[in-house]
Amino acid sequence: MSAEQRSRCMSRIQGSNTLPEIRLRKALHMIGLRYRLRSKLVGKPDIVFSPARTAVFIDGCFWHSCPEHLNIPKGNQEFWRLKLRRNVERDRAVDKQLRTEGWFVLRFWEHEIKSDVEKVAHRVFRVVTRRRLPS
Ligand SMILES: [Zn+2]
């Protein structure tokens, strides 16, 4: 395994380059949006637009309990219910903290990106360009 392959493999394990994220980044790039990655902001947003103070999260349908795809594993249901509920509570706390700091928070489900990444990218575009206007 080459160093490059290993690093690609590691980043996949750490979840920093999941497929929906890459798809959205590509779509944003294509419509001319420039962004930052691996933010140190609270909650570690997936994509950040600093001048527009906009933070974008891509929420996995399972870990963040998407209402359409929530499917609690059969075994150990109590454990999973509690764990997944905590994730959602953490998401809401992160949103609140970022908003307090003046950030606009956009969250998308993994399935929204899979089904229509252009639509998601245009929603981001509208928010970012609006917020970049001088006040
Ligand atoms: Zn979903």
mmCIF file with all atom_site columns, C-alpha atoms and ligand atoms in Angstrom:
data_model
loop_
_atom_site.group_PDB
_atom_site.id
_atom_site.type_symbol
_atom_site.label_atom_id
_atom_site.label_alt_id
_atom_site.label_comp_id
_atom_site.label_asym_id
_atom_site.label_entity_id
_atom_site.label_seq_id
_atom_site.pdbx_PDB_ins_code
_atom_site.Cartn_x
_atom_site.Cartn_y
_atom_site.Cartn_z
_atom_site.occupancy
_atom_site.B_iso_or_equiv
_atom_site.pdbx_formal_charge
_atom_site.auth_seq_id
_atom_site.auth_comp_id
_atom_site.auth_asym_id
_atom_site.auth_atom_id
_atom_site.pdbx_PDB_model_num
ATOM   1   C  CA . MET A 1 1   ? 0.000   0.000  0.000   1.00 0.00 ? 1   MET A CA 1
ATOM   2   C  CA . SER A 1 2   ? 1.459   3.370  -0.986  1.00 0.00 ? 2   SER A CA 1
ATOM   3   C  CA . ALA A 1 3   ? 1.526   6.339  1.380   1.00 0.00 ? 3   ALA A CA 1
ATOM   4   C  CA . GLU A 1 4   ? -1.069  8.020  -0.749  1.00 0.00 ? 4   GLU A CA 1
ATOM   5   C  CA . GLN A 1 5   ? -3.380  5.024  -0.660  1.00 0.00 ? 5   GLN A CA 1
ATOM   6   C  CA . ARG A 1 6   ? -2.921  4.738  3.072   1.00 0.00 ? 6   ARG A CA 1
ATOM   7   C  CA . SER A 1 7   ? -3.782  8.363  3.680   1.00 0.00 ? 7   SER A CA 1
ATOM   8   C  CA . ARG A 1 8   ? -6.845  8.044  1.471   1.00 0.00 ? 8   ARG A CA 1
ATOM   9   C  CA . CYS A 1 9   ? -7.875  4.996  3.428   1.00 0.00 ? 9   CYS A CA 1
ATOM   10  C  CA . MET A 1 10  ? -7.330  6.721  6.762   1.00 0.00 ? 10  MET A CA 1
ATOM   11  C  CA . SER A 1 11  ? -9.328  9.753  5.780   1.00 0.00 ? 11  SER A CA 1
ATOM   12  C  CA . ARG A 1 12  ? -12.165 7.479  4.832   1.00 0.00 ? 12  ARG A CA 1
ATOM   13  C  CA . ILE A 1 13  ? -12.024 5.784  8.211   1.00 0.00 ? 13  ILE A CA 1
ATOM   14  C  CA . GLN A 1 14  ? -12.052 9.128  9.992   1.00 0.00 ? 14  GLN A CA 1
ATOM   15  C  CA . GLY A 1 15  ? -15.036 10.199 7.967   1.00 0.00 ? 15  GLY A CA 1
ATOM   16  C  CA . SER A 1 16  ? -13.415 13.397 6.770   1.00 0.00 ? 16  SER A CA 1
ATOM   17  C  CA . ASN A 1 17  ? -13.985 12.636 3.102   1.00 0.00 ? 17  ASN A CA 1
ATOM   18  C  CA . THR A 1 18  ? -17.218 10.756 2.879   1.00 0.00 ? 18  THR A CA 1
ATOM   19  C  CA . LEU A 1 19  ? -18.767 10.549 -0.535  1.00 0.00 ? 19  LEU A CA 1
ATOM   20  C  CA . PRO A 1 20  ? -21.674 13.004 0.011   1.00 0.00 ? 20  PRO A CA 1
ATOM   21  C  CA . GLU A 1 21  ? -19.185 15.632 1.212   1.00 0.00 ? 21  GLU A CA 1
ATOM   22  C  CA . ILE A 1 22  ? -17.039 15.245 -1.866  1.00 0.00 ? 22  ILE A CA 1
ATOM   23  C  CA . ARG A 1 23  ? -20.068 15.456 -4.133  1.00 0.00 ? 23  ARG A CA 1
ATOM   24  C  CA . LEU A 1 24  ? -21.288 18.641 -2.509  1.00 0.00 ? 24  LEU A CA 1
ATOM   25  C  CA . ARG A 1 25  ? -17.829 20.235 -2.574  1.00 0.00 ? 25  ARG A CA 1
ATOM   26  C  CA . LYS A 1 26  ? -17.518 19.501 -6.268  1.00 0.00 ? 26  LYS A CA 1
ATOM   27  C  CA . ALA A 1 27  ? -20.932 20.955 -6.981  1.00 0.00 ? 27  ALA A CA 1
ATOM   28  C  CA . LEU A 1 28  ? -20.117 24.103 -4.999  1.00 0.00 ? 28  LEU A CA 1
ATOM   29  C  CA . HIS A 1 29  ? -16.833 24.461 -6.800  1.00 0.00 ? 29  HIS A CA 1
ATOM   30  C  CA . MET A 1 30  ? -18.579 24.173 -10.151 1.00 0.00 ? 30  MET A CA 1
ATOM   31  C  CA . ILE A 1 31  ? -20.871 27.092 -9.361  1.00 0.00 ? 31  ILE A CA 1
ATOM   32  C  CA . GLY A 1 32  ? -17.905 29.178 -8.272  1.00 0.00 ? 32  GLY A CA 1
ATOM   33  C  CA . LEU A 1 33  ? -18.108 29.010 -4.495  1.00 0.00 ? 33  LEU A CA 1
ATOM   34  C  CA . ARG A 1 34  ? -14.848 28.880 -2.559  1.00 0.00 ? 34  ARG A CA 1
ATOM   35  C  CA . TYR A 1 35  ? -14.843 27.484 0.936   1.00 0.00 ? 35  TYR A CA 1
ATOM   36  C  CA . ARG A 1 36  ? -12.712 26.184 3.742   1.00 0.00 ? 36  ARG A CA 1
ATOM   37  C  CA . LEU A 1 37  ? -12.545 22.641 5.040   1.00 0.00 ? 37  LEU A CA 1
ATOM   38  C  CA . ARG A 1 38  ? -11.805 21.055 8.384   1.00 0.00 ? 38  ARG A CA 1
ATOM   39  C  CA . SER A 1 39  ? -12.967 23.971 10.375  1.00 0.00 ? 39  SER A CA 1
ATOM   40  C  CA . LYS A 1 40  ? -12.002 24.348 13.987  1.00 0.00 ? 40  LYS A CA 1
ATOM   41  C  CA . LEU A 1 41  ? -15.385 25.858 14.738  1.00 0.00 ? 41  LEU A CA 1
ATOM   42  C  CA . VAL A 1 42  ? -17.592 24.206 17.311  1.00 0.00 ? 42  VAL A CA 1
ATOM   43  C  CA . GLY A 1 43  ? -19.138 21.054 15.891  1.00 0.00 ? 43  GLY A CA 1
ATOM   44  C  CA . LYS A 1 44  ? -16.523 20.936 13.096  1.00 0.00 ? 44  LYS A CA 1
ATOM   45  C  CA . PRO A 1 45  ? -18.727 21.967 10.145  1.00 0.00 ? 45  PRO A CA 1
ATOM   46  C  CA . ASP A 1 46  ? -18.001 20.141 6.898   1.00 0.00 ? 46  ASP A CA 1
ATOM   47  C  CA . ILE A 1 47  ? -17.786 23.295 4.803   1.00 0.00 ? 47  ILE A CA 1
ATOM   48  C  CA . VAL A 1 48  ? -17.284 26.861 5.998   1.00 0.00 ? 48  VAL A CA 1
ATOM   49  C  CA . PHE A 1 49  ? -17.729 30.209 4.256   1.00 0.00 ? 49  PHE A CA 1
ATOM   50  C  CA . SER A 1 50  ? -15.947 32.625 6.555   1.00 0.00 ? 50  SER A CA 1
ATOM   51  C  CA . PRO A 1 51  ? -16.764 35.973 4.911   1.00 0.00 ? 51  PRO A CA 1
ATOM   52  C  CA . ALA A 1 52  ? -20.447 35.015 4.835   1.00 0.00 ? 52  ALA A CA 1
ATOM   53  C  CA . ARG A 1 53  ? -20.233 33.404 8.301   1.00 0.00 ? 53  ARG A CA 1
ATOM   54  C  CA . THR A 1 54  ? -22.056 30.354 7.021   1.00 0.00 ? 54  THR A CA 1
ATOM   55  C  CA . ALA A 1 55  ? -21.388 26.834 8.266   1.00 0.00 ? 55  ALA A CA 1
ATOM   56  C  CA . VAL A 1 56  ? -22.570 23.765 6.368   1.00 0.00 ? 56  VAL A CA 1
ATOM   57  C  CA . PHE A 1 57  ? -23.065 20.332 7.855   1.00 0.00 ? 57  PHE A CA 1
ATOM   58  C  CA . ILE A 1 58  ? -23.820 17.138 6.018   1.00 0.00 ? 58  ILE A CA 1
ATOM   59  C  CA . ASP A 1 59  ? -25.627 14.837 8.392   1.00 0.00 ? 59  ASP A CA 1
ATOM   60  C  CA . GLY A 1 60  ? -25.472 11.109 7.865   1.00 0.00 ? 60  GLY A CA 1
ATOM   61  C  CA . CYS A 1 61  ? -28.980 9.653  7.806   1.00 0.00 ? 61  CYS A CA 1
ATOM   62  C  CA . PHE A 1 62  ? -28.209 7.035  10.422  1.00 0.00 ? 62  PHE A CA 1
ATOM   63  C  CA . TRP A 1 63  ? -26.020 8.865  12.920  1.00 0.00 ? 63  TRP A CA 1
ATOM   64  C  CA . HIS A 1 64  ? -28.124 12.010 12.899  1.00 0.00 ? 64  HIS A CA 1
ATOM   65  C  CA . SER A 1 65  ? -31.507 10.261 12.820  1.00 0.00 ? 65  SER A CA 1
ATOM   66  C  CA . CYS A 1 66  ? -32.980 11.359 9.523   1.00 0.00 ? 66  CYS A CA 1
ATOM   67  C  CA . PRO A 1 67  ? -36.773 10.992 9.815   1.00 0.00 ? 67  PRO A CA 1
ATOM   68  C  CA . GLU A 1 68  ? -36.954 9.166  6.467   1.00 0.00 ? 68  GLU A CA 1
ATOM   69  C  CA . HIS A 1 69  ? -34.197 6.655  7.081   1.00 0.00 ? 69  HIS A CA 1
ATOM   70  C  CA . LEU A 1 70  ? -33.944 6.216  10.811  1.00 0.00 ? 70  LEU A CA 1
ATOM   71  C  CA . ASN A 1 71  ? -33.650 2.495  11.290  1.00 0.00 ? 71  ASN A CA 1
ATOM   72  C  CA . ILE A 1 72  ? -32.598 1.455  14.768  1.00 0.00 ? 72  ILE A CA 1
ATOM   73  C  CA . PRO A 1 73  ? -30.634 -1.807 14.753  1.00 0.00 ? 73  PRO A CA 1
ATOM   74  C  CA . LYS A 1 74  ? -32.621 -4.760 16.038  1.00 0.00 ? 74  LYS A CA 1
ATOM   75  C  CA . GLY A 1 75  ? -30.194 -5.752 18.757  1.00 0.00 ? 75  GLY A CA 1
ATOM   76  C  CA . ASN A 1 76  ? -29.620 -3.509 21.754  1.00 0.00 ? 76  ASN A CA 1
ATOM   77  C  CA . GLN A 1 77  ? -32.350 -1.025 20.839  1.00 0.00 ? 77  GLN A CA 1
ATOM   78  C  CA . GLU A 1 78  ? -32.144 0.945  24.076  1.00 0.00 ? 78  GLU A CA 1
ATOM   79  C  CA . PHE A 1 79  ? -28.437 1.540  23.592  1.00 0.00 ? 79  PHE A CA 1
ATOM   80  C  CA . TRP A 1 80  ? -28.931 2.791  20.056  1.00 0.00 ? 80  TRP A CA 1
ATOM   81  C  CA . ARG A 1 81  ? -31.915 4.937  20.904  1.00 0.00 ? 81  ARG A CA 1
ATOM   82  C  CA . LEU A 1 82  ? -29.967 6.698  23.619  1.00 0.00 ? 82  LEU A CA 1
ATOM   83  C  CA . LYS A 1 83  ? -26.826 7.050  21.536  1.00 0.00 ? 83  LYS A CA 1
ATOM   84  C  CA . LEU A 1 84  ? -28.632 8.459  18.517  1.00 0.00 ? 84  LEU A CA 1
ATOM   85  C  CA . ARG A 1 85  ? -30.710 10.802 20.643  1.00 0.00 ? 85  ARG A CA 1
ATOM   86  C  CA . ARG A 1 86  ? -27.530 12.180 22.177  1.00 0.00 ? 86  ARG A CA 1
ATOM   87  C  CA . ASN A 1 87  ? -26.157 12.848 18.699  1.00 0.00 ? 87  ASN A CA 1
ATOM   88  C  CA . VAL A 1 88  ? -29.236 14.862 17.817  1.00 0.00 ? 88  VAL A CA 1
ATOM   89  C  CA . GLU A 1 89  ? -29.038 16.789 21.069  1.00 0.00 ? 89  GLU A CA 1
ATOM   90  C  CA . ARG A 1 90  ? -25.407 17.563 20.357  1.00 0.00 ? 90  ARG A CA 1
ATOM   91  C  CA . ASP A 1 91  ? -26.321 18.804 16.875  1.00 0.00 ? 91  ASP A CA 1
ATOM   92  C  CA . ARG A 1 92  ? -28.900 21.172 18.324  1.00 0.00 ? 92  ARG A CA 1
ATOM   93  C  CA . ALA A 1 93  ? -26.413 22.457 20.929  1.00 0.00 ? 93  ALA A CA 1
ATOM   94  C  CA . VAL A 1 94  ? -23.828 23.053 18.185  1.00 0.00 ? 94  VAL A CA 1
ATOM   95  C  CA . ASP A 1 95  ? -26.387 24.962 16.080  1.00 0.00 ? 95  ASP A CA 1
ATOM   96  C  CA . LYS A 1 96  ? -27.284 27.141 19.030  1.00 0.00 ? 96  LYS A CA 1
ATOM   97  C  CA . GLN A 1 97  ? -23.668 27.906 19.863  1.00 0.00 ? 97  GLN A CA 1
ATOM   98  C  CA . LEU A 1 98  ? -22.809 28.809 16.269  1.00 0.00 ? 98  LEU A CA 1
ATOM   99  C  CA . ARG A 1 99  ? -25.849 31.051 15.934  1.00 0.00 ? 99  ARG A CA 1
ATOM   100 C  CA . THR A 1 100 ? -24.880 32.801 19.152  1.00 0.00 ? 100 THR A CA 1
ATOM   101 C  CA . GLU A 1 101 ? -21.513 33.501 17.544  1.00 0.00 ? 101 GLU A CA 1
ATOM   102 C  CA . GLY A 1 102 ? -23.209 35.000 14.481  1.00 0.00 ? 102 GLY A CA 1
ATOM   103 C  CA . TRP A 1 103 ? -23.018 32.026 12.140  1.00 0.00 ? 103 TRP A CA 1
ATOM   104 C  CA . PHE A 1 104 ? -25.748 30.893 9.808   1.00 0.00 ? 104 PHE A CA 1
ATOM   105 C  CA . VAL A 1 105 ? -26.085 27.137 10.026  1.00 0.00 ? 105 VAL A CA 1
ATOM   106 C  CA . LEU A 1 106 ? -27.147 24.989 7.077   1.00 0.00 ? 106 LEU A CA 1
ATOM   107 C  CA . ARG A 1 107 ? -27.702 21.286 7.558   1.00 0.00 ? 107 ARG A CA 1
ATOM   108 C  CA . PHE A 1 108 ? -28.404 18.799 4.814   1.00 0.00 ? 108 PHE A CA 1
ATOM   109 C  CA . TRP A 1 109 ? -29.155 15.122 4.953   1.00 0.00 ? 109 TRP A CA 1
ATOM   110 C  CA . GLU A 1 110 ? -26.876 12.711 3.243   1.00 0.00 ? 110 GLU A CA 1
ATOM   111 C  CA . HIS A 1 111 ? -29.899 11.513 1.204   1.00 0.00 ? 111 HIS A CA 1
ATOM   112 C  CA . GLU A 1 112 ? -30.602 15.049 -0.099  1.00 0.00 ? 112 GLU A CA 1
ATOM   113 C  CA . ILE A 1 113 ? -27.110 15.179 -1.564  1.00 0.00 ? 113 ILE A CA 1
ATOM   114 C  CA . LYS A 1 114 ? -27.434 11.723 -3.037  1.00 0.00 ? 114 LYS A CA 1
ATOM   115 C  CA . SER A 1 115 ? -30.744 12.539 -4.699  1.00 0.00 ? 115 SER A CA 1
ATOM   116 C  CA . ASP A 1 116 ? -30.127 16.121 -5.884  1.00 0.00 ? 116 ASP A CA 1
ATOM   117 C  CA . VAL A 1 117 ? -26.738 17.639 -5.157  1.00 0.00 ? 117 VAL A CA 1
ATOM   118 C  CA . GLU A 1 118 ? -27.348 20.593 -7.509  1.00 0.00 ? 118 GLU A CA 1
ATOM   119 C  CA . LYS A 1 119 ? -30.397 21.634 -5.549  1.00 0.00 ? 119 LYS A CA 1
ATOM   120 C  CA . VAL A 1 120 ? -28.410 21.568 -2.307  1.00 0.00 ? 120 VAL A CA 1
ATOM   121 C  CA . ALA A 1 121 ? -25.534 23.499 -3.893  1.00 0.00 ? 121 ALA A CA 1
ATOM   122 C  CA . HIS A 1 122 ? -27.880 26.219 -5.117  1.00 0.00 ? 122 HIS A CA 1
ATOM   123 C  CA . ARG A 1 123 ? -29.435 26.578 -1.696  1.00 0.00 ? 123 ARG A CA 1
ATOM   124 C  CA . VAL A 1 124 ? -25.936 27.090 -0.252  1.00 0.00 ? 124 VAL A CA 1
ATOM   125 C  CA . PHE A 1 125 ? -25.147 29.534 -3.056  1.00 0.00 ? 125 PHE A CA 1
ATOM   126 C  CA . ARG A 1 126 ? -28.226 31.660 -2.335  1.00 0.00 ? 126 ARG A CA 1
ATOM   127 C  CA . VAL A 1 127 ? -27.472 31.856 1.383   1.00 0.00 ? 127 VAL A CA 1
ATOM   128 C  CA . VAL A 1 128 ? -23.780 32.592 0.958   1.00 0.00 ? 128 VAL A CA 1
ATOM   129 C  CA . THR A 1 129 ? -24.185 35.289 -1.696  1.00 0.00 ? 129 THR A CA 1
ATOM   130 C  CA . ARG A 1 130 ? -26.958 36.980 0.272   1.00 0.00 ? 130 ARG A CA 1
ATOM   131 C  CA . ARG A 1 131 ? -24.911 37.034 3.458   1.00 0.00 ? 131 ARG A CA 1
ATOM   132 C  CA . ARG A 1 132 ? -21.810 38.310 1.718   1.00 0.00 ? 132 ARG A CA 1
ATOM   133 C  CA . LEU A 1 133 ? -23.570 41.516 0.663   1.00 0.00 ? 133 LEU A CA 1
ATOM   134 C  CA . PRO A 1 134 ? -22.428 44.601 2.580   1.00 0.00 ? 134 PRO A CA 1
ATOM   135 C  CA . SER A 1 135 ? -24.823 45.439 5.376   1.00 0.00 ? 135 SER A CA 1
HETATM 136 ZN ZN . ZN  B 2 .   ? -32.180 10.233 5.002   1.00 0.00 ? 1   ZN  B ZN 1
#
